[in-house]
Structures are given as structure tokens and as C-alpha cells.
Tab-separated table of N, CA and C and ligand atoms in Angstrom:
chain	number	residue	atom	x	y	z
K	1	MET	N	58.186	-171.626	39.124
K	1	MET	CA	59.380	-172.441	39.002
K	1	MET	C	60.253	-171.884	37.870
K	2	VAL	N	61.545	-171.811	38.124
K	2	VAL	CA	62.453	-171.244	37.125
K	2	VAL	C	63.484	-172.297	36.719
K	3	LEU	N	63.683	-172.442	35.419
K	3	LEU	CA	64.676	-173.388	34.906
K	3	LEU	C	65.927	-172.632	34.504
K	4	VAL	N	67.060	-173.040	35.069
K	4	VAL	CA	68.340	-172.439	34.698
K	4	VAL	C	69.263	-173.556	34.222
K	5	GLY	N	70.349	-173.164	33.553
K	5	GLY	CA	71.302	-174.169	33.080
K	5	GLY	C	71.922	-173.712	31.775
K	6	PRO	N	72.881	-174.484	31.293
K	6	PRO	CA	73.665	-174.049	30.130
K	6	PRO	C	72.864	-174.022	28.832
K	7	MET	N	73.429	-173.352	27.871
K	7	MET	CA	72.828	-173.285	26.529
K	7	MET	C	72.621	-174.690	25.987
K	8	GLY	N	71.477	-174.924	25.392
K	8	GLY	CA	71.232	-176.189	24.708
K	8	GLY	C	70.831	-177.348	25.603
K	9	VAL	N	70.676	-177.110	26.891
K	9	VAL	CA	70.348	-178.230	27.784
K	9	VAL	C	68.876	-178.642	27.657
K	10	GLY	N	68.068	-177.702	27.134
K	10	GLY	CA	66.646	-178.040	26.934
K	10	GLY	C	65.696	-177.284	27.850
K	11	LYS	N	66.120	-176.131	28.329
K	11	LYS	CA	65.286	-175.372	29.280
K	11	LYS	C	63.910	-175.039	28.690
K	12	THR	N	63.907	-174.616	27.433
K	12	THR	CA	62.636	-174.225	26.804
K	12	THR	C	61.739	-175.448	26.565
K	13	THR	N	62.305	-176.497	26.013
K	13	THR	CA	61.528	-177.712	25.723
K	13	THR	C	60.958	-178.307	27.012
K	14	ILE	N	61.799	-178.400	28.022
K	14	ILE	CA	61.373	-178.993	29.288
K	14	ILE	C	60.330	-178.077	29.959
K	15	GLY	N	60.579	-176.766	29.893
K	15	GLY	CA	59.633	-175.809	30.478
K	15	GLY	C	58.260	-175.884	29.834
K	16	ARG	N	58.235	-175.993	28.513
K	16	ARG	CA	56.957	-176.101	27.786
K	16	ARG	C	56.194	-177.342	28.216
K	17	LYS	N	56.925	-178.436	28.281
K	17	LYS	CA	56.301	-179.713	28.647
K	17	LYS	C	55.756	-179.657	30.083
K	18	LEU	N	56.545	-179.092	30.992
K	18	LEU	CA	56.104	-178.967	32.378
K	18	LEU	C	54.842	-178.121	32.476
K	19	SER	N	54.831	-177.042	31.708
K	19	SER	CA	53.675	-176.149	31.752
K	19	SER	C	52.428	-176.870	31.250
K	20	LYS	N	52.607	-177.742	30.268
K	20	LYS	CA	51.473	-178.503	29.735
K	20	LYS	C	50.952	-179.496	30.770
K	21	VAL	N	51.850	-180.259	31.344
K	21	VAL	CA	51.370	-181.286	32.270
K	21	VAL	C	50.844	-180.668	33.572
K	22	LEU	N	51.419	-179.562	33.982
K	22	LEU	CA	50.963	-178.940	35.236
K	22	LEU	C	49.829	-177.938	34.992
K	23	LYS	N	49.565	-177.669	33.707
K	23	LYS	CA	48.508	-176.705	33.316
K	23	LYS	C	48.713	-175.338	33.972
K	24	ILE	N	49.932	-174.860	33.844
K	24	ILE	CA	50.256	-173.515	34.332
K	24	ILE	C	51.018	-172.786	33.222
K	25	PRO	N	51.014	-171.437	33.269
K	25	PRO	CA	51.631	-170.679	32.170
K	25	PRO	C	53.134	-170.941	32.016
K	26	PHE	N	53.604	-170.727	30.784
K	26	PHE	CA	55.031	-170.860	30.478
K	26	PHE	C	55.524	-169.572	29.834
K	27	VAL	N	56.671	-169.123	30.256
K	27	VAL	CA	57.293	-167.986	29.584
K	27	VAL	C	58.801	-168.205	29.513
K	28	ASP	N	59.370	-167.736	28.409
K	28	ASP	CA	60.791	-167.923	28.134
K	28	ASP	C	61.414	-166.521	28.052
K	29	THR	N	62.418	-166.264	28.869
K	29	THR	CA	62.948	-164.891	28.911
K	29	THR	C	63.583	-164.488	27.580
K	30	ASP	N	64.231	-165.444	26.884
K	30	ASP	CA	64.798	-165.114	25.565
K	30	ASP	C	63.693	-164.642	24.611
K	31	SER	N	62.548	-165.324	24.642
K	31	SER	CA	61.453	-164.940	23.743
K	31	SER	C	60.908	-163.553	24.103
K	32	LEU	N	60.853	-163.252	25.391
K	32	LEU	CA	60.387	-161.914	25.800
K	32	LEU	C	61.330	-160.844	25.249
K	33	ILE	N	62.635	-161.136	25.347
K	33	ILE	CA	63.639	-160.166	24.873
K	33	ILE	C	63.503	-159.973	23.361
K	34	VAL	N	63.351	-161.084	22.644
K	34	VAL	CA	63.233	-160.994	21.176
K	34	VAL	C	61.982	-160.205	20.791
K	35	ALA	N	60.879	-160.474	21.494
K	35	ALA	CA	59.622	-159.781	21.175
K	35	ALA	C	59.768	-158.275	21.373
K	36	GLU	N	60.509	-157.906	22.395
K	36	GLU	CA	60.620	-156.481	22.709
K	36	GLU	C	61.765	-155.785	21.976
K	37	HIS	N	62.897	-156.493	21.789
K	37	HIS	CA	64.101	-155.804	21.294
K	37	HIS	C	64.651	-156.372	19.998
K	38	GLY	N	64.077	-157.452	19.476
K	38	GLY	CA	64.571	-158.028	18.224
K	38	GLY	C	65.506	-159.203	18.458
K	39	PRO	N	66.033	-159.779	17.360
K	39	PRO	CA	66.842	-161.002	17.446
K	39	PRO	C	68.083	-160.855	18.343
K	40	ILE	N	68.364	-161.918	19.102
K	40	ILE	CA	69.478	-161.868	20.064
K	40	ILE	C	70.828	-161.583	19.393
K	41	PRO	N	71.160	-162.224	18.259
K	41	PRO	CA	72.467	-161.913	17.637
K	41	PRO	C	72.589	-160.424	17.300
K	42	GLU	N	71.486	-159.826	16.907
K	42	GLU	CA	71.535	-158.381	16.588
K	42	GLU	C	71.741	-157.539	17.833
K	43	ILE	N	71.116	-157.936	18.925
K	43	ILE	CA	71.301	-157.184	20.177
K	43	ILE	C	72.775	-157.243	20.584
K	44	PHE	N	73.352	-158.451	20.534
K	44	PHE	CA	74.771	-158.598	20.887
K	44	PHE	C	75.644	-157.753	19.961
K	45	ALA	N	75.353	-157.800	18.659
K	45	ALA	CA	76.206	-157.105	17.688
K	45	ALA	C	76.075	-155.583	17.799
K	46	LYS	N	74.858	-155.120	17.986
K	46	LYS	CA	74.643	-153.659	17.944
K	46	LYS	C	74.783	-152.991	19.303
K	47	LEU	N	74.321	-153.683	20.350
K	47	LEU	CA	74.283	-153.035	21.664
K	47	LEU	C	75.248	-153.658	22.668
K	48	GLY	N	75.706	-154.867	22.369
K	48	GLY	CA	76.680	-155.515	23.249
K	48	GLY	C	76.031	-156.414	24.291
K	49	GLU	N	76.888	-157.276	24.860
K	49	GLU	CA	76.366	-158.258	25.821
K	49	GLU	C	75.811	-157.587	27.081
K	50	GLU	N	76.465	-156.500	27.509
K	50	GLU	CA	76.027	-155.859	28.753
K	50	GLU	C	74.578	-155.400	28.662
K	51	LYS	N	74.262	-154.821	27.511
K	51	LYS	CA	72.886	-154.349	27.294
K	51	LYS	C	71.926	-155.539	27.264
K	52	PHE	N	72.372	-156.616	26.608
K	52	PHE	CA	71.542	-157.822	26.575
K	52	PHE	C	71.241	-158.296	28.003
K	53	ARG	N	72.246	-158.269	28.873
K	53	ARG	CA	72.057	-158.718	30.264
K	53	ARG	C	71.050	-157.832	30.991
K	54	GLU	N	71.057	-156.564	30.635
K	54	GLU	CA	70.086	-155.638	31.244
K	54	GLU	C	68.664	-156.019	30.800
K	55	PHE	N	68.518	-156.282	29.498
K	55	PHE	CA	67.210	-156.701	28.974
K	55	PHE	C	66.780	-158.006	29.646
K	56	GLU	N	67.770	-158.847	29.890
K	56	GLU	CA	67.488	-160.159	30.472
K	56	GLU	C	66.979	-160.028	31.923
K	57	GLU	N	67.598	-159.106	32.677
K	57	GLU	CA	67.127	-158.848	34.050
K	57	GLU	C	65.685	-158.387	34.024
K	58	GLN	N	65.396	-157.453	33.098
K	58	GLN	CA	64.034	-156.921	33.009
K	58	GLN	C	63.058	-158.027	32.619
K	59	ALA	N	63.471	-158.867	31.678
K	59	ALA	CA	62.594	-159.941	31.213
K	59	ALA	C	62.325	-160.934	32.349
K	60	LEU	N	63.351	-161.227	33.131
K	60	LEU	CA	63.166	-162.174	34.240
K	60	LEU	C	62.213	-161.578	35.282
K	61	GLU	N	62.415	-160.319	35.579
K	61	GLU	CA	61.549	-159.661	36.567
K	61	GLU	C	60.093	-159.707	36.099
K	62	PHE	N	59.895	-159.423	34.826
K	62	PHE	CA	58.545	-159.442	34.260
K	62	PHE	C	57.969	-160.864	34.294
K	63	ALA	N	58.774	-161.823	33.891
K	63	ALA	CA	58.308	-163.218	33.819
K	63	ALA	C	57.893	-163.735	35.194
K	64	LEU	N	58.607	-163.278	36.223
K	64	LEU	CA	58.330	-163.788	37.570
K	64	LEU	C	57.042	-163.230	38.165
K	65	GLN	N	56.454	-162.257	37.482
K	65	GLN	CA	55.202	-161.688	37.992
K	65	GLN	C	54.021	-162.633	37.786
K	66	THR	N	54.145	-163.556	36.841
K	66	THR	CA	53.068	-164.516	36.599
K	66	THR	C	53.480	-165.866	37.168
K	67	PRO	N	52.701	-166.415	38.054
K	67	PRO	CA	53.067	-167.738	38.567
K	67	PRO	C	53.047	-168.755	37.429
K	68	GLY	N	54.038	-169.593	37.361
K	68	GLY	CA	54.113	-170.581	36.278
K	68	GLY	C	55.538	-171.038	36.117
K	69	ILE	N	55.853	-171.460	34.888
K	69	ILE	CA	57.207	-171.946	34.590
K	69	ILE	C	57.950	-170.881	33.786
K	70	VAL	N	59.152	-170.578	34.214
K	70	VAL	CA	59.986	-169.611	33.490
K	70	VAL	C	61.256	-170.321	33.019
K	71	ALA	N	61.492	-170.313	31.703
K	71	ALA	CA	62.770	-170.792	31.173
K	71	ALA	C	63.658	-169.571	30.958
K	72	THR	N	64.910	-169.656	31.395
K	72	THR	CA	65.823	-168.520	31.265
K	72	THR	C	66.874	-168.805	30.197
K	73	GLY	N	67.597	-167.776	29.799
K	73	GLY	CA	68.771	-167.964	28.952
K	73	GLY	C	69.926	-168.437	29.841
K	74	GLY	N	70.902	-169.084	29.241
K	74	GLY	CA	71.997	-169.673	30.015
K	74	GLY	C	72.759	-168.700	30.903
K	75	GLY	N	72.778	-167.421	30.527
K	75	GLY	CA	73.554	-166.449	31.301
K	75	GLY	C	72.719	-165.607	32.245
K	76	ALA	N	71.448	-165.912	32.360
K	76	ALA	CA	70.552	-165.071	33.170
K	76	ALA	C	70.947	-165.062	34.646
K	77	VAL	N	71.604	-166.131	35.089
K	77	VAL	CA	71.952	-166.237	36.509
K	77	VAL	C	73.155	-165.364	36.893
K	78	LEU	N	73.810	-164.753	35.904
K	78	LEU	CA	75.041	-164.004	36.186
K	78	LEU	C	74.761	-162.682	36.899
K	79	SER	N	73.601	-162.120	36.657
K	79	SER	CA	73.299	-160.805	37.218
K	79	SER	C	72.964	-160.902	38.705
K	80	ALA	N	73.597	-160.034	39.490
K	80	ALA	CA	73.379	-160.041	40.939
K	80	ALA	C	71.911	-159.764	41.239
K	81	ARG	N	71.337	-158.878	40.463
K	81	ARG	CA	69.926	-158.533	40.671
K	81	ARG	C	69.030	-159.748	40.387
K	82	SER	N	69.342	-160.467	39.322
K	82	SER	CA	68.552	-161.656	38.993
K	82	SER	C	68.719	-162.724	40.078
K	83	GLN	N	69.919	-162.806	40.624
K	83	GLN	CA	70.141	-163.799	41.691
K	83	GLN	C	69.245	-163.504	42.886
K	84	VAL	N	69.053	-162.221	43.169
K	84	VAL	CA	68.150	-161.837	44.270
K	84	VAL	C	66.711	-162.184	43.903
K	85	LEU	N	66.341	-161.866	42.660
K	85	LEU	CA	64.969	-162.151	42.209
K	85	LEU	C	64.651	-163.643	42.316
K	86	LEU	N	65.641	-164.468	42.045
K	86	LEU	CA	65.424	-165.925	42.019
K	86	LEU	C	65.202	-166.520	43.406
K	87	LYS	N	65.544	-165.740	44.440
K	87	LYS	CA	65.433	-166.283	45.806
K	87	LYS	C	64.003	-166.618	46.177
K	88	ASP	N	63.039	-165.959	45.535
K	88	ASP	CA	61.634	-166.202	45.884
K	88	ASP	C	61.004	-167.312	45.042
K	89	SER	N	61.788	-167.957	44.181
K	89	SER	CA	61.217	-168.998	43.313
K	89	SER	C	61.881	-170.340	43.590
K	90	THR	N	61.209	-171.389	43.158
K	90	THR	CA	61.855	-172.695	43.138
K	90	THR	C	62.692	-172.740	41.869
K	91	VAL	N	63.989	-172.908	42.031
K	91	VAL	CA	64.899	-172.868	40.877
K	91	VAL	C	65.446	-174.268	40.611
K	92	ILE	N	65.256	-174.723	39.381
K	92	ILE	CA	65.765	-176.026	38.972
K	92	ILE	C	66.954	-175.811	38.043
K	93	TYR	N	68.062	-176.398	38.405
K	93	TYR	CA	69.259	-176.333	37.555
K	93	TYR	C	69.303	-177.608	36.714
K	94	LEU	N	69.154	-177.433	35.413
K	94	LEU	CA	69.237	-178.560	34.481
K	94	LEU	C	70.697	-178.726	34.094
K	95	SER	N	71.308	-179.789	34.552
K	95	SER	CA	72.729	-179.998	34.266
K	95	SER	C	72.890	-181.061	33.181
K	96	THR	N	74.086	-181.172	32.657
K	96	THR	CA	74.371	-182.154	31.604
K	96	THR	C	75.853	-182.506	31.605
K	97	ASN	N	76.172	-183.715	31.178
K	97	ASN	CA	77.595	-184.056	31.020
K	97	ASN	C	78.118	-183.573	29.669
K	98	GLY	N	77.236	-182.999	28.861
K	98	GLY	CA	77.637	-182.367	27.607
K	98	GLY	C	77.910	-183.321	26.458
K	99	ARG	N	77.674	-184.609	26.668
K	99	ARG	CA	78.057	-185.577	25.648
K	99	ARG	C	77.328	-185.374	24.316
K	100	HIS	N	76.078	-184.966	24.384
K	100	HIS	CA	75.316	-184.830	23.136
K	100	HIS	C	75.008	-183.382	22.806
K	101	ILE	N	75.778	-182.496	23.421
K	101	ILE	CA	75.413	-181.088	23.307
K	101	ILE	C	75.634	-180.540	21.885
K	102	GLY	N	76.669	-181.066	21.212
K	102	GLY	CA	77.016	-180.553	19.878
K	102	GLY	C	75.817	-180.497	18.952
K	103	SER	N	75.055	-181.574	18.906
K	103	SER	CA	73.919	-181.641	17.986
K	103	SER	C	72.787	-180.725	18.431
K	104	ARG	N	72.796	-180.339	19.693
K	104	ARG	CA	71.724	-179.480	20.202
K	104	ARG	C	72.012	-178.003	19.995
K	105	LEU	N	73.229	-177.687	19.583
K	105	LEU	CA	73.605	-176.277	19.484
K	105	LEU	C	73.599	-175.776	18.046
K	106	LYS	N	73.053	-176.565	17.153
K	106	LYS	CA	73.068	-176.172	15.743
K	106	LYS	C	72.145	-174.982	15.510
K	107	GLY	N	72.371	-174.261	14.445
K	107	GLY	CA	71.479	-173.162	14.093
K	107	GLY	C	72.167	-171.808	14.166
K	108	GLY	N	73.272	-171.734	14.930
K	108	GLY	CA	74.075	-170.514	14.951
K	108	GLY	C	73.395	-169.264	15.483
K	109	LYS	N	72.387	-169.459	16.332
K	109	LYS	CA	71.698	-168.273	16.850
K	109	LYS	C	72.263	-167.804	18.183
K	110	ARG	N	73.345	-168.429	18.629
K	110	ARG	CA	73.889	-168.061	19.933
K	110	ARG	C	75.216	-167.327	19.749
K	111	PRO	N	75.189	-166.008	19.974
K	111	PRO	CA	76.384	-165.204	19.702
K	111	PRO	C	77.608	-165.637	20.490
K	112	LEU	N	77.422	-166.233	21.656
K	112	LEU	CA	78.586	-166.600	22.470
K	112	LEU	C	79.234	-167.896	22.006
K	113	LEU	N	78.615	-168.565	21.043
K	113	LEU	CA	79.124	-169.881	20.643
K	113	LEU	C	79.743	-169.897	19.253
K	114	LYS	N	80.305	-168.768	18.865
K	114	LYS	CA	80.927	-168.723	17.534
K	114	LYS	C	82.049	-169.741	17.424
K	115	ASP	N	82.694	-170.071	18.577
K	115	ASP	CA	83.777	-171.061	18.548
K	115	ASP	C	83.285	-172.475	18.817
K	116	GLY	N	81.978	-172.666	18.770
K	116	GLY	CA	81.425	-174.015	18.867
K	116	GLY	C	81.449	-174.620	20.267
K	117	VAL	N	81.549	-175.948	20.280
K	117	VAL	CA	81.386	-176.685	21.538
K	117	VAL	C	82.475	-176.343	22.560
K	118	GLU	N	83.671	-175.976	22.069
K	118	GLU	CA	84.752	-175.616	22.994
K	118	GLU	C	84.344	-174.431	23.849
K	119	ALA	N	83.747	-173.429	23.194
K	119	ALA	CA	83.288	-172.239	23.911
K	119	ALA	C	82.186	-172.629	24.887
K	120	TRP	N	81.315	-173.503	24.414
K	120	TRP	CA	80.222	-173.958	25.288
K	120	TRP	C	80.795	-174.553	26.570
K	121	ARG	N	81.808	-175.428	26.435
K	121	ARG	CA	82.394	-176.100	27.605
K	121	ARG	C	83.015	-175.102	28.578
K	122	ARG	N	83.754	-174.168	28.014
K	122	ARG	CA	84.429	-173.172	28.856
K	122	ARG	C	83.395	-172.346	29.631
K	123	ILE	N	82.384	-171.889	28.911
K	123	ILE	CA	81.357	-171.050	29.540
K	123	ILE	C	80.608	-171.855	30.607
K	124	TYR	N	80.318	-173.108	30.292
K	124	TYR	CA	79.579	-173.935	31.258
K	124	TYR	C	80.410	-174.140	32.528
K	125	GLU	N	81.693	-174.431	32.354
K	125	GLU	CA	82.553	-174.641	33.531
K	125	GLU	C	82.579	-173.388	34.404
K	126	GLU	N	82.661	-172.238	33.768
K	126	GLU	CA	82.692	-170.978	34.526
K	126	GLU	C	81.403	-170.770	35.316
K	127	ARG	N	80.296	-171.166	34.709
K	127	ARG	CA	78.998	-170.843	35.316
K	127	ARG	C	78.467	-171.898	36.264
K	128	LYS	N	79.037	-173.086	36.222
K	128	LYS	CA	78.508	-174.176	37.063
K	128	LYS	C	78.310	-173.765	38.525
K	129	PRO	N	79.326	-173.119	39.143
K	129	PRO	CA	79.142	-172.758	40.556
K	129	PRO	C	77.956	-171.810	40.760
K	130	VAL	N	77.695	-170.984	39.771
K	130	VAL	CA	76.572	-170.034	39.906
K	130	VAL	C	75.242	-170.793	39.817
K	131	TYR	N	75.152	-171.720	38.861
K	131	TYR	CA	73.917	-172.516	38.768
K	131	TYR	C	73.685	-173.256	40.089
K	132	GLN	N	74.779	-173.799	40.625
K	132	GLN	CA	74.645	-174.567	41.868
K	132	GLN	C	74.234	-173.665	43.027
K	133	MET	N	74.738	-172.448	43.008
K	133	MET	CA	74.430	-171.521	44.098
K	133	MET	C	72.964	-171.080	44.079
K	134	VAL	N	72.432	-170.813	42.881
K	134	VAL	CA	71.069	-170.247	42.832
K	134	VAL	C	69.969	-171.317	42.870
K	135	CYS	N	70.336	-172.584	42.674
K	135	CYS	CA	69.264	-173.580	42.510
K	135	CYS	C	68.798	-174.174	43.832
K	136	ASP	N	67.561	-174.638	43.806
K	136	ASP	CA	67.037	-175.442	44.913
K	136	ASP	C	67.286	-176.917	44.631
K	137	PHE	N	67.174	-177.293	43.339
K	137	PHE	CA	67.375	-178.690	42.951
K	137	PHE	C	68.195	-178.746	41.674
K	138	GLU	N	69.099	-179.727	41.601
K	138	GLU	CA	69.809	-179.974	40.337
K	138	GLU	C	69.242	-181.253	39.723
K	139	VAL	N	68.903	-181.168	38.461
K	139	VAL	CA	68.396	-182.347	37.755
K	139	VAL	C	69.344	-182.629	36.594
K	140	ASP	N	70.008	-183.774	36.639
K	140	ASP	CA	70.941	-184.136	35.573
K	140	ASP	C	70.141	-184.696	34.397
K	141	THR	N	70.228	-184.008	33.266
K	141	THR	CA	69.431	-184.404	32.093
K	141	THR	C	70.165	-185.430	31.220
K	142	SER	N	71.430	-185.714	31.539
K	142	SER	CA	72.251	-186.564	30.667
K	142	SER	C	71.607	-187.924	30.450
K	143	GLY	N	71.423	-188.259	29.195
K	143	GLY	CA	70.910	-189.582	28.859
K	143	GLY	C	69.461	-189.810	29.264
K	144	LYS	N	68.764	-188.737	29.653
K	144	LYS	CA	67.372	-188.909	30.086
K	144	LYS	C	66.409	-188.414	29.028
K	145	SER	N	65.287	-189.086	28.898
K	145	SER	CA	64.256	-188.628	27.966
K	145	SER	C	63.591	-187.385	28.553
K	146	LEU	N	62.889	-186.666	27.684
K	146	LEU	CA	62.131	-185.495	28.130
K	146	LEU	C	61.148	-185.910	29.222
K	147	ALA	N	60.446	-187.011	28.979
K	147	ALA	CA	59.428	-187.471	29.943
K	147	ALA	C	60.063	-187.780	31.294
K	148	ALA	N	61.236	-188.421	31.282
K	148	ALA	CA	61.890	-188.789	32.542
K	148	ALA	C	62.346	-187.534	33.292
K	149	THR	N	62.856	-186.558	32.549
K	149	THR	CA	63.310	-185.313	33.191
K	149	THR	C	62.131	-184.586	33.818
K	150	VAL	N	61.033	-184.517	33.067
K	150	VAL	CA	59.839	-183.827	33.574
K	150	VAL	C	59.307	-184.556	34.815
K	151	ALA	N	59.303	-185.888	34.769
K	151	ALA	CA	58.812	-186.657	35.916
K	151	ALA	C	59.680	-186.390	37.147
K	152	GLU	N	60.991	-186.310	36.927
K	152	GLU	CA	61.895	-186.068	38.063
K	152	GLU	C	61.656	-184.684	38.671
K	153	ILE	N	61.440	-183.710	37.829
K	153	ILE	CA	61.190	-182.344	38.338
K	153	ILE	C	59.871	-182.323	39.123
K	154	ARG	N	58.884	-183.007	38.601
K	154	ARG	CA	57.585	-183.042	39.301
K	154	ARG	C	57.719	-183.704	40.661
K	155	GLU	N	58.451	-184.783	40.671
K	155	GLU	CA	58.662	-185.525	41.918
K	155	GLU	C	59.371	-184.637	42.965
K	156	LEU	N	60.379	-183.899	42.505
K	156	LEU	CA	61.151	-183.064	43.430
K	156	LEU	C	60.352	-181.890	43.965
K	157	THR	N	59.421	-181.387	43.153
K	157	THR	CA	58.762	-180.121	43.501
K	157	THR	C	57.337	-180.304	44.023
K	158	THR	N	56.842	-181.542	44.014
K	158	THR	CA	55.486	-181.761	44.529
K	158	THR	C	55.562	-181.922	46.045
K	159	PRO	N	54.817	-181.111	46.766
K	159	PRO	CA	54.850	-181.259	48.222
K	159	PRO	C	54.388	-182.665	48.629
K	160	LYS	N	55.079	-183.237	49.592
K	160	LYS	CA	54.738	-184.615	49.975
K	160	LYS	C	53.707	-184.615	51.093
C	1	S3P	C1	73.078	-167.130	26.425
C	1	S3P	C2	72.136	-168.123	26.270
C	1	S3P	C3	71.054	-168.028	25.274
C	1	S3P	C4	70.710	-166.563	25.021
C	1	S3P	C5	71.929	-165.793	24.628
C	1	S3P	C6	73.026	-165.854	25.677
C	1	S3P	C7	74.151	-167.346	27.427
C	1	S3P	O1	69.912	-168.739	25.751
C	1	S3P	O2	70.126	-166.003	26.176
C	1	S3P	O3	72.381	-166.307	23.396
C	1	S3P	O4	74.857	-166.385	27.795
C	1	S3P	O5	74.291	-168.506	27.907
C	1	S3P	P1	69.842	-170.355	25.793
C	1	S3P	O6	70.433	-170.799	27.092
C	1	S3P	O7	68.374	-170.629	25.735
C	1	S3P	O8	70.585	-170.851	24.622
């Protein structure tokens, strides 16, 4: 199962929790990239976004080799190659109305968000159609607890 969606929506937190309750492995593509190539802001600054996207494709391909939960970075769905890779997985799009996003984006580790929440909104609007295109299910996280979101994903993905 692959979690996609905008920056700060909670892909990593939700993915970790799902992996715990389902007792299956969890991997985060951002963490794979950092382990192999160093901090994301440095990759953007030194090598550029295009190179980062290449690392991201490789990380997604690697992550998909192990059955389990994969959390992606917000822009992972942009690559045509990644879109093809995602066809063989159950893809959950974690959406949000963005009301509480500001407090979730603190820490300044996201190179694309130097302009803050405004940039986040613009980027999210641009990418929404892509998230919708690649996903099997959309789960709106707005106003929902972690437990409720995880329960909804389980309900949607458990064969009846
Ligand atoms: C990005 C999202 C980040 C990270 C990088 C670029 C994006 O991951 O991959 O900063 O383009 O949306 P999160 O979605 O986990 O913040």
C-alpha cells in the first residue's frame, strides 16, 4: 500500500501506525533518499530538484520491492515512471482542507516551502489532479484523529 498526498498531511505518521497495526513493514521514500544521499535541503541546493526527483523514483522503486506500507514525499507522484510503478499497488491519497496545515509544516526542512503556507496551497492545487489520478482511494484527513484515519484506510482496503 502506498500513501500519497501533500506535504504535511501525515503520510509518515499514518504509514507508521498502519504498519504497526497490520504488522507489515514500513518504509518512507524521503528517509531512503536521506540515508543514501544526505539531507533533502542539501540535495535541492546542490543538485537541484530534478536530481531529487530522480532519487525519488529510485527510492520508490526500491521501496515497492518489499510488500508493506510505503509513505512517499509529496512530489513523488509527478514522475511518469513513478506513476507507472504505482499501478501495481493500492494507492491511498491522503487529502486535507489545509485548515491546520500551518502548524504541521514547521521545522523548515522542506525546500519548496520557503514562502510558507501560500506556497503549500499553490503546490497542492497544482498536484491535486495527479493525486486523484494515481489513487485507488481518497481519504480526507481533515479534522480526523490518527486512529480514525487509520481505521478508515483499513476499512477501505480490507477485502470483504
Ligand atoms: C516534497 C515533499 C517532501 C520532500 C521534499 C519535496 C514535495 O516530503 O520529499 O521536500 O515536492 O512535495 P513530504 O511530503 O513528506 O513533506
